[in-house]
């Protein structure tokens, strides 16, 4: 018996090859192409307004929670008024009217979808709401 | 308190705090965000291959047919072709079922004394169920996390995410697998502590991965549902890692580094630990060999040439003396 002899060498090496191919999946799938984060395009109206209903860092991370709270408040409790921290009042609405979310962030493709596609998030807002017509 | 789990808990707590200190106080974002992950992946792949090749060097002299069914026999005796296979196809089926369904665990029984001295064998399916929940949810979670490492995200990852989040509870919607994993790992931990025979044979190296996985699951759940992190920056970092354009983003919450560091510890620890059963299962001689002990001749690989003295040689040596003594000889 030789020392360090591998038994069933072909099978073991084939198995290890499959293992390496599977665990290195993200490395070869992207083929080293850089994938920078998408830039969201703010509409002119949003740029002019300068402030959203909450600070930007909060909105980036928590907007879904705000929408969830708003939905509950409007649908269950008939309360449509949102007072922001800086004392302004807003109408709680995703897509109805000029002062709704979509009223200011007019383009779903430029504003919502860029990050959602990048992060592979598929919110179900538009299962019920009507998607805004893109004004190109 | 048992020193084994106390020690593991302490180790994981320290590991939890290391990135807090390293990133928040010392500001070593490159170290925790780039260097350690790359090293961890290298150790994981290299260590895994090394361990498997080392194992492949152990000879398996004979088939070990730990049978769970009728072996191949006379034509009128029905063979159980999966539990006692005699062909490669049967072995492959047995392996697949072992790996995806944990059939060996399903056979788990518990010996109990009932009504005095009557021995009875109880069904014990909880370990099997817990292990199944644990492994499958972990698998789903790993696949789901590939959304941070692929751009564009392939359809099967999206499909799995949709399936995992189909309850649509809360926003961001809960993923079932994360909570199943945490519940399963807690069950496996309490089982180890509660059943005293299992506690007796449990070592620090049994508790450590459990605590580590618990910490990973908890940090992940905190990140997704409670503190919230800037997911776009996180993906930019993770994509930087896998496309070899490493970047460190400002404004990424420390909990991300904690989560990442704990995962790095897990995969770097992997090849040196019991977690190697993921590779070892493929090399279990009791599962991956067909029961061909009688059909084929299996030669012991460590046989060495033994000097033998055949009867022929013996007779040649003593022929004359045998003849003198009147003993019969084969060759005159």
Short mmCIF file of C-alpha atoms in Angstrom, two decimals:
data_model
loop_
_atom_site.label_atom_id
_atom_site.label_comp_id
_atom_site.label_asym_id
_atom_site.label_seq_id
_atom_site.Cartn_x
_atom_site.Cartn_y
_atom_site.Cartn_z
CA UNK A 1 0.00 0.00 0.00
CA UNK A 2 1.48 3.34 -1.03
CA UNK A 3 1.29 6.21 1.35
CA UNK A 4 -0.95 9.18 0.50
CA UNK A 5 -2.72 7.22 -2.18
CA UNK A 6 -6.20 8.53 -2.91
CA UNK A 7 -8.90 5.93 -3.26
CA UNK A 8 -11.65 6.44 -5.84
CA UNK A 9 -9.62 9.35 -7.07
CA UNK A 10 -11.81 10.17 -10.09
CA UNK A 11 -15.01 10.25 -8.05
CA UNK A 12 -13.51 12.33 -5.25
CA UNK A 13 -11.96 14.84 -7.62
CA UNK A 14 -15.20 15.08 -9.61
CA UNK A 15 -17.08 15.75 -6.38
CA UNK A 16 -14.58 18.39 -5.31
CA UNK A 17 -14.80 20.07 -8.72
CA UNK A 18 -18.58 20.29 -8.37
CA UNK A 19 -18.11 21.68 -4.84
CA UNK A 20 -15.73 24.40 -6.03
CA UNK A 21 -18.01 25.32 -8.95
CA UNK A 22 -20.99 25.66 -6.60
CA UNK A 23 -19.30 27.68 -3.88
CA UNK A 24 -17.62 30.04 -6.32
CA UNK A 25 -20.96 30.69 -8.06
CA UNK A 26 -21.09 34.43 -7.27
CA UNK A 27 -17.54 34.89 -8.50
CA UNK A 28 -18.04 33.36 -11.94
CA UNK A 29 -21.65 34.43 -12.36
CA UNK A 30 -20.71 38.11 -12.36
CA UNK A 31 -17.48 37.49 -14.31
CA UNK A 32 -15.75 40.29 -12.45
CA UNK A 33 -18.01 42.96 -13.94
CA UNK A 34 -18.28 45.86 -11.56
CA UNK A 35 -21.85 46.45 -10.45
CA UNK A 36 -22.10 49.93 -8.97
CA UNK A 37 -25.22 50.96 -7.15
CA UNK A 38 -27.86 52.66 -9.26
CA UNK A 39 -28.32 56.41 -9.02
CA UNK A 40 -31.86 57.41 -8.33
CA UNK A 41 -33.12 60.30 -10.39
CA UNK A 42 -35.08 62.86 -8.41
CA UNK A 43 -37.80 64.62 -10.30
CA UNK A 44 -37.62 68.41 -10.65
CA UNK A 45 -40.49 68.76 -8.26
CA UNK A 46 -38.78 66.65 -5.61
CA UNK A 47 -35.55 68.59 -6.10
CA UNK A 48 -37.40 71.87 -5.66
CA UNK A 49 -39.16 70.68 -2.53
CA UNK A 50 -35.81 69.65 -0.98
CA UNK A 51 -37.41 67.81 1.94
CA UNK A 52 -39.43 64.61 2.07
CA UNK A 53 -41.74 63.66 4.92
CA UNK A 54 -38.69 62.57 6.90
CA UNK A 55 -34.90 62.97 6.58
CA UNK A 56 -33.29 61.22 3.63
CA UNK A 57 -31.30 58.64 5.61
CA UNK A 58 -34.46 57.65 7.45
CA UNK A 59 -36.46 57.45 4.23
CA UNK A 60 -33.88 55.22 2.52
CA UNK A 61 -34.05 52.63 5.24
CA UNK A 62 -37.58 52.99 6.62
CA UNK A 63 -39.87 54.16 3.79
CA UNK A 64 -41.55 50.76 3.60
CA UNK A 65 -42.44 50.94 7.27
CA UNK A 66 -43.91 54.43 6.85
CA UNK A 67 -46.01 53.16 3.95
CA UNK A 68 -47.15 50.22 6.04
CA UNK A 69 -48.16 52.50 8.91
CA UNK A 70 -49.89 54.86 6.52
CA UNK A 71 -51.85 52.05 4.91
CA UNK A 72 -53.04 50.88 8.31
CA UNK A 73 -53.92 54.43 9.33
CA UNK A 74 -55.86 55.23 6.17
CA UNK A 75 -57.59 51.94 5.53
CA UNK A 76 -58.40 50.96 9.10
CA UNK A 77 -58.64 54.27 10.97
CA UNK A 78 -59.63 56.80 8.31
CA UNK A 79 -56.79 59.08 9.38
CA UNK A 80 -55.13 60.71 6.40
CA UNK A 81 -53.10 63.44 8.02
CA UNK A 82 -49.39 62.94 8.66
CA UNK A 83 -47.44 65.48 10.67
CA UNK A 84 -43.75 65.30 10.01
CA UNK A 85 -41.08 66.05 12.56
CA UNK A 86 -40.60 69.57 11.24
CA UNK A 87 -44.25 70.32 11.79
CA UNK A 88 -45.55 70.13 8.23
CA UNK A 89 -48.73 68.25 7.41
CA UNK A 90 -48.94 65.80 4.59
CA UNK A 91 -51.74 63.82 3.03
CA UNK A 92 -51.08 60.11 3.54
CA UNK A 93 -51.29 58.77 0.03
CA UNK A 94 -49.12 56.69 -2.20
CA UNK A 95 -50.41 57.69 -5.58
CA UNK A 96 -53.45 59.97 -5.39
CA UNK A 97 -53.06 63.67 -5.88
CA UNK A 98 -50.26 66.18 -6.17
CA UNK A 99 -48.96 65.79 -2.62
CA UNK A 100 -48.84 62.00 -2.59
CA UNK A 101 -45.56 60.07 -2.85
CA UNK A 102 -45.94 59.58 -6.56
CA UNK A 103 -47.19 63.16 -6.95
CA UNK A 104 -43.68 64.30 -6.14
CA UNK A 105 -41.58 61.31 -7.17
CA UNK A 106 -43.30 61.18 -10.52
CA UNK A 107 -41.40 58.39 -12.18
CA UNK A 108 -41.65 54.89 -10.77
CA UNK A 109 -38.95 53.66 -13.15
CA UNK A 110 -36.47 56.37 -12.18
CA UNK A 111 -37.22 56.50 -8.49
CA UNK A 112 -38.64 53.26 -7.11
CA UNK A 113 -37.50 50.57 -9.49
CA UNK A 114 -33.81 51.40 -9.72
CA UNK A 115 -33.02 50.41 -6.16
CA UNK A 116 -35.70 47.76 -5.89
CA UNK A 117 -34.37 45.94 -8.93
CA UNK A 118 -30.79 46.22 -7.68
CA UNK A 119 -31.71 44.88 -4.24
CA UNK A 120 -34.11 42.31 -5.72
CA UNK A 121 -37.10 43.65 -3.83
CA UNK A 122 -40.54 43.30 -5.32
CA UNK A 123 -43.00 45.37 -3.29
CA UNK A 124 -46.64 44.62 -3.83
CA UNK A 125 -47.81 48.25 -3.87
CA UNK A 126 -49.01 47.94 -7.42
CA UNK A 127 -51.10 44.84 -6.81
CA UNK A 128 -53.81 47.27 -5.62
CA UNK A 129 -52.68 50.73 -6.71
CA UNK A 130 -52.59 51.71 -10.34
CA UNK A 131 -49.08 52.17 -11.61
CA UNK A 132 -48.31 55.77 -12.56
CA UNK A 133 -48.13 56.45 -16.28
CA UNK A 134 -44.57 57.33 -17.08
CA UNK A 135 -44.29 60.83 -18.46
CA UNK A 136 -41.44 60.65 -20.85
CA UNK B 1 -23.35 25.53 34.59
CA UNK B 2 -21.63 23.31 32.14
CA UNK B 3 -18.21 24.54 31.11
CA UNK B 4 -18.66 23.38 27.53
CA UNK B 5 -21.52 25.64 26.64
CA UNK B 6 -20.35 28.42 28.88
CA UNK B 7 -17.07 28.49 26.99
CA UNK B 8 -18.82 28.47 23.60
CA UNK B 9 -21.23 31.19 24.62
CA UNK B 10 -18.35 33.30 25.82
CA UNK B 11 -16.45 32.75 22.56
CA UNK B 12 -19.43 33.78 20.44
CA UNK B 13 -20.08 36.82 22.64
CA UNK B 14 -16.50 37.93 22.16
CA UNK B 15 -16.78 37.33 18.42
CA UNK B 16 -19.94 39.41 18.44
CA UNK B 17 -18.11 42.28 20.11
CA UNK B 18 -14.92 42.16 18.02
CA UNK B 19 -16.41 43.89 14.94
CA UNK B 20 -18.25 46.42 17.15
CA UNK B 21 -14.94 47.49 18.60
CA UNK B 22 -13.02 47.06 15.35
CA UNK B 23 -15.41 49.06 13.19
CA UNK B 24 -17.05 51.49 15.56
CA UNK B 25 -14.09 52.43 17.72
CA UNK B 26 -10.98 51.58 15.72
CA UNK B 27 -12.57 52.28 12.32
CA UNK B 28 -11.04 49.25 10.61
CA UNK B 29 -13.68 48.96 7.91
CA UNK B 30 -11.33 47.57 5.25
CA UNK B 31 -10.22 44.80 7.59
CA UNK B 32 -13.73 43.66 8.48
CA UNK B 33 -15.38 44.47 5.17
CA UNK B 34 -12.77 43.23 2.69
CA UNK B 35 -9.73 41.42 4.06
CA UNK B 36 -11.37 39.05 6.52
CA UNK B 37 -14.11 37.94 4.06
CA UNK B 38 -11.55 37.11 1.36
CA UNK B 39 -9.40 35.16 3.81
CA UNK B 40 -12.42 33.34 5.17
CA UNK B 41 -13.47 32.19 1.70
CA UNK B 42 -9.93 31.04 0.91
CA UNK B 43 -9.67 29.10 4.17
CA UNK B 44 -13.09 27.58 3.55
CA UNK B 45 -12.38 26.32 0.03
CA UNK B 46 -8.77 25.32 0.69
CA UNK B 47 -9.57 23.67 4.00
CA UNK B 48 -12.54 21.81 2.60
CA UNK B 49 -10.52 20.37 -0.29
CA UNK B 50 -7.63 19.48 2.02
CA UNK B 51 -9.92 17.68 4.42
CA UNK B 52 -11.68 15.70 1.69
CA UNK B 53 -8.41 14.67 0.03
CA UNK B 54 -7.09 13.62 3.42
CA UNK B 55 -10.17 11.48 3.98
CA UNK B 56 -9.92 10.01 0.49
CA UNK B 57 -6.55 8.58 1.48
CA UNK B 58 -8.11 6.21 3.99
CA UNK B 59 -8.66 2.81 2.45
CA UNK B 60 -12.02 1.10 2.85
CA UNK B 61 -11.10 -2.56 2.70
CA UNK B 62 -14.53 -4.12 2.65
CA UNK B 63 -18.09 -3.20 2.02
CA UNK B 64 -19.94 -2.30 5.20
CA UNK B 65 -23.51 -3.18 4.40
CA UNK B 66 -25.38 -1.72 7.37
CA UNK B 67 -28.56 -2.96 5.87
CA UNK B 68 -31.99 -1.60 6.37
CA UNK B 69 -33.69 -4.04 4.04
CA UNK B 70 -33.42 -7.36 2.26
CA UNK B 71 -30.20 -7.75 0.30
CA UNK B 72 -29.82 -9.24 -3.13
CA UNK B 73 -30.47 -12.95 -2.84
CA UNK B 74 -32.35 -15.66 -4.66
CA UNK B 75 -34.59 -14.56 -7.48
CA UNK B 76 -37.79 -15.23 -5.56
CA UNK B 77 -36.76 -13.15 -2.54
CA UNK B 78 -37.67 -9.53 -3.07
CA UNK B 79 -34.71 -7.19 -2.68
CA UNK B 80 -35.01 -3.75 -1.14
CA UNK B 81 -33.11 -1.96 -3.87
CA UNK B 82 -32.67 1.38 -2.12
CA UNK B 83 -31.99 0.36 1.45
CA UNK B 84 -29.73 -2.50 0.47
CA UNK B 85 -28.53 -1.65 -3.02
CA UNK B 86 -26.38 -3.89 -5.14
CA UNK B 87 -25.99 -1.45 -8.03
CA UNK B 88 -24.53 2.03 -8.41
CA UNK B 89 -27.96 3.39 -9.30
CA UNK B 90 -29.35 2.07 -6.02
CA UNK B 91 -26.46 3.64 -4.12
CA UNK B 92 -27.05 7.00 -5.80
CA UNK B 93 -30.72 6.85 -4.83
CA UNK B 94 -29.83 5.94 -1.27
CA UNK B 95 -27.36 8.83 -1.07
CA UNK B 96 -29.82 11.35 -2.49
CA UNK B 97 -32.50 10.28 -0.02
CA UNK B 98 -29.99 10.36 2.82
CA UNK B 99 -28.83 13.86 1.94
CA UNK B 100 -32.18 15.49 1.26
CA UNK B 101 -34.38 13.54 3.70
CA UNK B 102 -31.97 12.41 6.45
CA UNK B 103 -33.35 8.87 6.47
CA UNK B 104 -30.75 7.67 8.96
CA UNK B 105 -32.06 10.19 11.46
CA UNK B 106 -35.61 9.16 10.67
CA UNK B 107 -34.76 5.69 11.95
CA UNK B 108 -33.91 7.14 15.34
CA UNK B 109 -35.60 5.27 18.17
CA UNK B 110 -35.48 5.64 21.91
CA UNK B 111 -35.22 2.77 24.33
CA UNK B 112 -37.50 3.08 27.31
CA UNK B 113 -38.58 0.99 30.23
CA UNK B 114 -42.31 0.75 30.40
CA UNK B 115 -44.39 -0.84 33.16
CA UNK B 116 -41.46 -2.00 35.20
CA UNK B 117 -38.86 -3.87 33.28
CA UNK B 118 -40.55 -4.04 29.89
CA UNK B 119 -38.30 -2.58 27.24
CA UNK B 120 -40.00 -0.64 24.52
CA UNK B 121 -38.62 1.22 21.54
CA UNK B 122 -40.20 4.60 21.08
CA UNK B 123 -40.52 6.54 17.85
CA UNK B 124 -38.31 9.58 18.23
CA UNK B 125 -38.83 11.88 15.30
CA UNK B 126 -38.15 15.26 16.87
CA UNK B 127 -34.44 15.27 16.16
CA UNK B 128 -35.12 14.35 12.55
CA UNK B 129 -37.73 17.08 12.24
CA UNK B 130 -35.51 19.67 13.91
CA UNK B 131 -32.54 18.75 11.75
CA UNK B 132 -34.65 18.87 8.60
CA UNK B 133 -36.06 22.30 9.49
CA UNK B 134 -32.60 23.55 10.38
CA UNK B 135 -30.77 22.36 7.28
CA UNK B 136 -33.45 23.26 4.76
CA UNK B 137 -34.07 26.72 6.14
CA UNK B 138 -30.32 27.34 6.22
CA UNK B 139 -30.12 26.22 2.61
CA UNK B 140 -32.95 28.55 1.59
CA UNK B 141 -31.30 31.41 3.46
CA UNK B 142 -27.98 30.86 1.68
CA UNK B 143 -29.67 30.81 -1.72
CA UNK B 144 -31.70 33.90 -0.80
CA UNK B 145 -28.54 35.77 0.19
CA UNK B 146 -27.23 35.33 -3.34
CA UNK B 147 -29.28 38.41 -4.19
CA UNK B 148 -26.43 40.37 -2.64
CA UNK B 149 -23.84 38.60 -4.76
CA UNK B 150 -25.41 38.56 -8.22
CA UNK B 151 -26.33 41.34 -10.60
CA UNK B 152 -28.74 40.87 -12.34
CA UNK B 153 -30.38 38.59 -9.80
CA UNK B 154 -31.24 35.26 -11.46
CA UNK B 155 -34.88 34.21 -11.66
CA UNK B 156 -34.58 31.21 -9.32
CA UNK B 157 -33.39 33.42 -6.48
CA UNK B 158 -36.29 35.79 -7.03
CA UNK B 159 -38.71 32.88 -7.19
CA UNK B 160 -37.35 31.47 -3.92
CA UNK B 161 -37.60 34.91 -2.27
CA UNK B 162 -41.21 35.24 -3.34
CA UNK B 163 -41.99 31.78 -2.03
CA UNK B 164 -40.18 32.43 1.24
CA UNK B 165 -41.96 35.74 1.75
CA UNK B 166 -45.39 34.70 0.54
CA UNK B 167 -47.04 35.40 3.89
CA UNK B 168 -46.61 39.13 3.17
CA UNK B 169 -46.62 40.01 6.85
CA UNK B 170 -45.28 43.44 7.69
CA UNK B 171 -42.87 45.54 5.70
CA UNK B 172 -40.20 44.55 4.91
CA UNK B 173 -42.11 41.31 4.59
CA UNK B 174 -40.97 38.46 6.78
CA UNK B 175 -39.04 35.58 5.31
CA UNK B 176 -40.21 32.34 6.87
CA UNK B 177 -36.82 30.64 6.61
CA UNK B 178 -35.07 33.06 8.95
CA UNK B 179 -37.45 32.38 11.79
CA UNK B 180 -37.56 28.64 11.12
CA UNK B 181 -33.76 28.58 11.31
CA UNK B 182 -33.71 30.42 14.61
CA UNK B 183 -36.42 28.20 16.07
CA UNK B 184 -34.70 25.04 14.86
CA UNK B 185 -31.29 26.03 16.15
CA UNK B 186 -32.80 26.91 19.51
CA UNK B 187 -34.54 23.54 19.59
CA UNK B 188 -31.30 21.72 18.75
CA UNK B 189 -29.55 23.65 21.50
CA UNK B 190 -32.16 23.03 24.20
CA UNK B 191 -32.33 19.39 23.19
CA UNK B 192 -28.62 19.09 23.86
CA UNK B 193 -29.02 20.64 27.29
CA UNK B 194 -32.29 19.03 28.30
CA UNK B 195 -31.59 15.38 27.46
CA UNK B 196 -28.91 14.47 29.97
CA UNK B 197 -27.34 11.67 27.91
CA UNK B 198 -26.89 14.08 25.02
CA UNK B 199 -25.55 16.77 27.33
CA UNK B 200 -23.03 14.29 28.70
CA UNK B 201 -21.55 13.61 25.26
CA UNK B 202 -21.74 17.23 24.06
CA UNK B 203 -18.51 19.14 23.74
CA UNK B 204 -17.68 22.81 23.34
CA UNK B 205 -17.30 22.13 19.62
CA UNK B 206 -20.95 21.03 19.55
CA UNK B 207 -22.24 24.16 21.21
CA UNK B 208 -20.01 26.64 19.45
CA UNK B 209 -21.53 26.28 15.94
CA UNK B 210 -25.02 26.38 17.47
CA UNK B 211 -24.32 29.65 19.26
CA UNK B 212 -22.58 31.03 16.21
CA UNK B 213 -25.51 30.23 13.93
CA UNK B 214 -27.88 31.63 16.54
CA UNK B 215 -25.89 34.86 16.59
CA UNK B 216 -25.87 35.00 12.78
CA UNK B 217 -29.62 34.46 12.61
CA UNK B 218 -30.31 37.02 15.33
CA UNK B 219 -28.05 39.66 13.80
CA UNK B 220 -29.71 39.04 10.41
CA UNK B 221 -33.19 39.37 11.86
CA UNK B 222 -32.25 42.54 13.75
CA UNK B 223 -30.79 43.99 10.56
CA UNK B 224 -33.79 43.25 8.37
CA UNK B 225 -36.69 43.93 10.70
CA UNK B 226 -35.47 46.27 13.42
CA UNK B 227 -32.46 48.54 12.97
CA UNK B 228 -32.70 48.63 9.15
CA UNK B 229 -29.64 49.19 7.05
CA UNK B 230 -28.94 50.94 3.79
CA UNK B 231 -29.31 47.88 1.62
CA UNK B 232 -28.02 49.54 -1.56
CA UNK B 233 -24.69 50.38 0.07
CA UNK B 234 -24.51 46.87 1.49
CA UNK B 235 -25.05 45.34 -1.92
CA UNK B 236 -22.46 47.66 -3.40
CA UNK B 237 -19.96 46.28 -0.88
CA UNK B 238 -20.88 42.64 -1.38
CA UNK B 239 -20.86 43.03 -5.16
CA UNK B 240 -17.46 44.69 -4.85
CA UNK B 241 -16.20 41.58 -3.07
CA UNK B 242 -17.37 39.08 -5.67
CA UNK B 243 -16.41 41.17 -8.70
CA UNK B 244 -12.95 41.94 -7.27
CA UNK B 245 -13.66 45.67 -7.23
CA UNK B 246 -13.69 45.92 -3.44
CA UNK B 247 -15.16 49.07 -1.96
CA UNK B 248 -15.99 50.21 1.52
CA UNK B 249 -19.09 52.35 1.86
CA UNK B 250 -19.60 54.97 4.51
CA UNK B 251 -22.82 54.93 6.44
CA UNK B 252 -23.18 51.16 6.58
CA UNK B 253 -24.46 50.19 10.01
CA UNK B 254 -22.03 48.27 12.24
CA UNK B 255 -24.51 45.41 12.57
CA UNK B 256 -23.73 44.59 8.92
CA UNK B 257 -20.08 44.16 9.82
CA UNK B 258 -21.05 42.04 12.81
CA UNK B 259 -23.21 39.79 10.65
CA UNK B 260 -20.52 39.54 7.99
CA UNK B 261 -17.79 38.84 10.52
CA UNK B 262 -19.77 36.07 12.20
CA UNK B 263 -20.41 34.45 8.81
CA UNK B 264 -16.69 34.72 8.03
CA UNK B 265 -15.90 33.02 11.33
CA UNK B 266 -18.39 30.28 10.53
CA UNK B 267 -17.00 29.49 7.09
CA UNK B 268 -13.38 29.78 8.19
CA UNK B 269 -14.11 27.46 11.11
CA UNK B 270 -16.04 25.09 8.86
CA UNK B 271 -13.20 22.86 7.55
CA UNK B 272 -11.82 22.29 11.04
CA UNK B 273 -15.09 21.36 12.66
CA UNK B 274 -17.94 18.88 12.79
CA UNK B 275 -19.60 20.97 10.12
CA UNK B 276 -17.47 19.01 7.64
CA UNK B 277 -20.18 16.35 7.78
CA UNK B 278 -21.51 18.17 4.71
CA UNK B 279 -18.58 16.77 2.75
CA UNK B 280 -18.22 13.71 4.91
CA UNK B 281 -21.70 12.42 4.19
CA UNK B 282 -20.58 11.70 0.63
CA UNK B 283 -17.72 9.62 2.00
CA UNK B 284 -19.65 7.50 4.49
CA UNK B 285 -18.74 3.89 3.68
CA UNK B 286 -21.94 2.61 5.22
CA UNK B 287 -24.00 4.68 2.79
CA UNK B 288 -22.01 5.04 -0.41
CA UNK B 289 -21.05 1.43 -1.11
CA UNK B 290 -23.21 -1.16 -2.81
CA UNK B 291 -23.72 -4.38 -0.90
CA UNK B 292 -21.66 -6.61 -3.20
CA UNK B 293 -19.72 -8.50 -0.57
CA UNK B 294 -20.58 -11.87 -2.09
CA UNK B 295 -20.85 -10.98 -5.76
CA UNK B 296 -17.45 -9.35 -6.12
CA UNK B 297 -14.11 -10.08 -4.54
CA UNK B 298 -12.85 -7.16 -2.49
CA UNK B 299 -9.15 -7.22 -1.78
CA UNK B 300 -7.82 -5.58 1.33
CA UNK B 301 -5.69 -2.67 0.12
CA UNK B 302 -3.21 -3.01 2.94
CA UNK B 303 -2.46 -6.65 2.17
CA UNK B 304 1.27 -7.17 1.87
CA UNK B 305 3.02 -10.22 0.38
CA UNK B 306 3.17 -12.86 3.14
CA UNK B 307 5.92 -15.53 2.83
CA UNK B 308 3.97 -18.78 2.62
CA UNK B 309 5.18 -22.35 2.81
CA UNK B 310 2.99 -24.43 0.51
CA UNK B 311 2.46 -28.15 0.96
CA UNK B 312 4.25 -28.73 -2.34
CA UNK B 313 7.38 -27.02 -1.04
CA UNK B 314 7.05 -28.81 2.29
CA UNK B 315 6.85 -32.17 0.60
CA UNK B 316 9.84 -31.42 -1.59
CA UNK B 317 11.80 -30.53 1.49
CA UNK B 318 10.93 -33.64 3.49
CA UNK B 319 10.17 -36.16 0.68
CA UNK B 320 12.97 -38.57 1.46
CA UNK B 321 12.28 -38.52 5.18
CA UNK B 322 8.59 -39.01 4.59
CA UNK B 323 9.27 -42.02 2.36
CA UNK B 324 11.55 -43.51 4.98
CA UNK B 325 8.85 -43.10 7.58
CA UNK B 326 6.32 -44.70 5.24
CA UNK B 327 4.17 -41.59 4.86
CA UNK B 328 2.25 -41.20 1.58
CA UNK B 329 3.63 -38.57 -0.78
CA UNK B 330 1.93 -36.94 -3.72
CA UNK B 331 4.96 -36.84 -6.01
CA UNK B 332 7.31 -39.77 -6.23
#
